[in-house]
Tab-separated table of C-alpha atoms in Angstrom:
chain	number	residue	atom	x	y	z
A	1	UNK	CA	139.823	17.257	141.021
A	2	UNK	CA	136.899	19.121	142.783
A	3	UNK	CA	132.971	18.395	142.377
A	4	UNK	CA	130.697	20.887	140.982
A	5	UNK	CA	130.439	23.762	139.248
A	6	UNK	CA	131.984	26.328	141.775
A	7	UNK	CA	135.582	26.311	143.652
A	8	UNK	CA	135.205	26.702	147.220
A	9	UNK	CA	135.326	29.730	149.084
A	10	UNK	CA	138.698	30.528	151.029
A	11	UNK	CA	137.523	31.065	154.446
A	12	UNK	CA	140.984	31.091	155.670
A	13	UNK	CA	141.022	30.598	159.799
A	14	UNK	CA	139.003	32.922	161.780
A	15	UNK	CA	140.282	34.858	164.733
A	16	UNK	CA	137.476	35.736	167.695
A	17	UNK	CA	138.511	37.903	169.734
A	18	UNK	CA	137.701	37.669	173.511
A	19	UNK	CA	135.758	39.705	175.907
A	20	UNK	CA	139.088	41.208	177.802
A	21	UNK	CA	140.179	42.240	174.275
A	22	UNK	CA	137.176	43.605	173.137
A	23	UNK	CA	137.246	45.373	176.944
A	24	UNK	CA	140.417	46.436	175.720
A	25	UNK	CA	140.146	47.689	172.223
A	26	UNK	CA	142.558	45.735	170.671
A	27	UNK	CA	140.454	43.712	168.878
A	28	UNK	CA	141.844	43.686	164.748
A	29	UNK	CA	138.033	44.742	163.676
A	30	UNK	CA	138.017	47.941	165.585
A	31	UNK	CA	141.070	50.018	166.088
A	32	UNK	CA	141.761	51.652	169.243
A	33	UNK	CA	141.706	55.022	167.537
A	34	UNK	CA	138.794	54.379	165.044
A	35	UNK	CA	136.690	56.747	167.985
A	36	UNK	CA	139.371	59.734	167.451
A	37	UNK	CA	138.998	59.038	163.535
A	38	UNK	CA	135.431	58.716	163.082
A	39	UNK	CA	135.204	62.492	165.375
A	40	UNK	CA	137.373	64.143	162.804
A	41	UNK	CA	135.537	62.630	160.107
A	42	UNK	CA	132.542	64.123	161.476
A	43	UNK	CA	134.029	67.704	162.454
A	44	UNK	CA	135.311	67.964	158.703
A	45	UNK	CA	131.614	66.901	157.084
A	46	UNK	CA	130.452	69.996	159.552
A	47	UNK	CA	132.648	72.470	158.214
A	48	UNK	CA	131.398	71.261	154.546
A	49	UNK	CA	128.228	71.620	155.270
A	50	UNK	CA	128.753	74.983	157.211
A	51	UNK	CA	131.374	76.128	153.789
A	52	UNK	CA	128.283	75.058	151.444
A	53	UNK	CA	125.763	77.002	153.664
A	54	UNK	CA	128.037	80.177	153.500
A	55	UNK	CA	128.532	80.062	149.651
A	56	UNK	CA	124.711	79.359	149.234
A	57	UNK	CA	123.993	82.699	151.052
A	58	UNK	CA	126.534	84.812	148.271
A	59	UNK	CA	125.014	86.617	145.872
A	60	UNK	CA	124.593	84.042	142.428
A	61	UNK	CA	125.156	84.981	139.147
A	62	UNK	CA	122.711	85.531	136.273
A	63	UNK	CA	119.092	84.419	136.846
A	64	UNK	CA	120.319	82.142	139.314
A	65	UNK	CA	120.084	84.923	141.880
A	66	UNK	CA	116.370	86.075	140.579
A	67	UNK	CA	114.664	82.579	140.622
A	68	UNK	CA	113.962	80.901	143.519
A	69	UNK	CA	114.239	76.996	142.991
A	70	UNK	CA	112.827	74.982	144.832
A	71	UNK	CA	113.382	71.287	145.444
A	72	UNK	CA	110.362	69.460	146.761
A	73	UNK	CA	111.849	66.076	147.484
A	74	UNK	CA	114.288	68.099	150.040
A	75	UNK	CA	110.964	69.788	152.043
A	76	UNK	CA	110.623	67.521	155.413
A	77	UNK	CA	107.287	65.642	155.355
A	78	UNK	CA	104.777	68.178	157.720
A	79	UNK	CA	102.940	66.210	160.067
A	80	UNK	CA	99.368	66.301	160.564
A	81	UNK	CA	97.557	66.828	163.404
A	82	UNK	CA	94.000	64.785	164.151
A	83	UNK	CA	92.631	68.260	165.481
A	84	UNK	CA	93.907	69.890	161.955
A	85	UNK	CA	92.382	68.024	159.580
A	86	UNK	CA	89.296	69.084	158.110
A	87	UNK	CA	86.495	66.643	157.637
A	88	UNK	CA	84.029	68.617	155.610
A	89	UNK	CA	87.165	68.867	152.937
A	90	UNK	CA	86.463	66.129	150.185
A	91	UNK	CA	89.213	64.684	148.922
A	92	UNK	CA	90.612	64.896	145.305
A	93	UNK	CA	90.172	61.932	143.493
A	94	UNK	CA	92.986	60.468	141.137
A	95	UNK	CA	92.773	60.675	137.057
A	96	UNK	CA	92.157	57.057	136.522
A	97	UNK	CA	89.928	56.977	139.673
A	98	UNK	CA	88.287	59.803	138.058
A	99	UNK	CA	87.845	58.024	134.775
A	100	UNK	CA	86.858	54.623	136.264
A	101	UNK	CA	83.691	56.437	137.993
A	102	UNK	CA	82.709	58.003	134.760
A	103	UNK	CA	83.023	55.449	132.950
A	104	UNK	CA	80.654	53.383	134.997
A	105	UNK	CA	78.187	56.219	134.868
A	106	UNK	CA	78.150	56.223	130.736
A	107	UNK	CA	78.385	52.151	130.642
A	108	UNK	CA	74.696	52.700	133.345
A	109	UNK	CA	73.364	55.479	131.362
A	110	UNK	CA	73.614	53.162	128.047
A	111	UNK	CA	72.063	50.261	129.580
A	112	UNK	CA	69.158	52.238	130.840
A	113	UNK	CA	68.974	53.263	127.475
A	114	UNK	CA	69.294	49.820	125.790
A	115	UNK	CA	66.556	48.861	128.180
A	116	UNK	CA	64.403	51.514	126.776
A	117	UNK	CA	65.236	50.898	123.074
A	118	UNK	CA	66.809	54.400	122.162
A	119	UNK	CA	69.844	53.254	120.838
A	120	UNK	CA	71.037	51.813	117.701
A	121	UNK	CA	71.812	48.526	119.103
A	122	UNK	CA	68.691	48.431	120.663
A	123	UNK	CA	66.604	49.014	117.488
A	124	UNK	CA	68.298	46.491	116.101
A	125	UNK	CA	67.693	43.806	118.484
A	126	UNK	CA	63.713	44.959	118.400
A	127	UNK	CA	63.767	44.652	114.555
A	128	UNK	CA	65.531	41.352	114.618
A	129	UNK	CA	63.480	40.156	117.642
A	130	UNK	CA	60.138	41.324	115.348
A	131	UNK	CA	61.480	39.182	112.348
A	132	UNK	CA	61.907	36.074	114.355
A	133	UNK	CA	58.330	36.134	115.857
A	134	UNK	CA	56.843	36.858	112.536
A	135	UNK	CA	58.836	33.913	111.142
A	136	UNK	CA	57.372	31.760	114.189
A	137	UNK	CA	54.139	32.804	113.363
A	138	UNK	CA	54.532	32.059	109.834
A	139	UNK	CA	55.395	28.913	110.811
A	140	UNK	CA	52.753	28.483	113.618
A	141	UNK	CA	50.001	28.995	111.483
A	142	UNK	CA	51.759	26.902	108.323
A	143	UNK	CA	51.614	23.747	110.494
A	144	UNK	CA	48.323	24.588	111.909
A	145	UNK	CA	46.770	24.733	108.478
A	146	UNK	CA	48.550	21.269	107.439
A	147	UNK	CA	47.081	19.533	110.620
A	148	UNK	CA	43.616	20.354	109.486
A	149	UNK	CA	43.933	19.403	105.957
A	150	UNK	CA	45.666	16.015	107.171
A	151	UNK	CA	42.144	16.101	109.492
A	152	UNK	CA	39.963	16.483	106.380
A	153	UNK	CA	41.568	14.166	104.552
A	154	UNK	CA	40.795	11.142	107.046
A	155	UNK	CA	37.170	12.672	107.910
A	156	UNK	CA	37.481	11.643	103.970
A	157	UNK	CA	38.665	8.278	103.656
A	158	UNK	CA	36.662	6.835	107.086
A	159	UNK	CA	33.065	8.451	105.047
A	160	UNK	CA	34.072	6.986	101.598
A	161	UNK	CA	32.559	3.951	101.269
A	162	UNK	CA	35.387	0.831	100.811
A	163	UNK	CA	35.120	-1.149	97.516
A	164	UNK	CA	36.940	-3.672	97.397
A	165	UNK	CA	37.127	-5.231	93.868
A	166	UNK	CA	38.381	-8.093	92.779
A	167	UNK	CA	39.594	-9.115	89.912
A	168	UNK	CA	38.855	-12.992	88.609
């Protein structure tokens, strides 16, 4: 009984062939007419291509023969030349390039605008901002006037003469 998972692989025995039989072409990978084969094979994809090229020409039926179709994935790649390409040409920028820039330019123009206080958001930051300083005013001035009653109220006490009574 095996280990594992898997079953081995057969590998069966392996034959190498050596250089006077590769010299030779009698090697079992490569036989000694695979050359002659592989020339037919390519003479009969020519006359394919040459048969499809000849019934492209013929006249098509319908609208077939009025259109003109046109597949751009088959057009060759054109090279450019250094000396071709114009500099002063700006290039197109993408959609989402495109929308990333504005974008940016809306998210500037609101925070110059925030900055200012012309928006809603900014009003209401100024009118919350305004309640909290009146509230710290409020408070300001609350304490202030308890500290100077507390004051008056010991100037009292240290001018009041003491009288100390007692009782028998």
């Amino acid at each position: 009984m095996g280990r594992g998972k898997f079953k081995g692989k057969p590998t069966g025995r392996r034959q190498f062939s050596t250089p006077e039989q590769m010299m030779a072409g009698t090697c079992a990978s490569r036989p000694r007419m695979f050359k002659m084969e592989e020339a037919e094979l390519e003479e009969e994809e020519r006359s394919e291509e040459e048969s499809e090229d000849e019934a492209e020409t013929e006249k098509q039926k319908g609208t077939l023969g009025i259109i003109q179709v046109e597949n751009p994935n088959s057009a060759k790649p054109k090279n450019v030349k250094v000396r071709d390409i114009n500099m002063e040409k700006t290039t197109e920028l993408s959609r989402r390039e495109r929308e990333e820039i504005e974008r940016k330019k809306a998210h500037e123009r609101y925070m110059k605008l925030q900055e200012q206080g012309k928006t809603e958001q900014a009003r209401k930051d100024l009118e919350r901002l305004a309640l909290v300083r009146q509230r710290r005013a409020d408070a300001a001035k609350k304490r202030e006037e308890e500290k100077t009653a507390k004051e008056k109220l010991l100037e009292a006490r240290k001018l009041a003469p003491r009288i100390n009574v007692k009782q028998v």
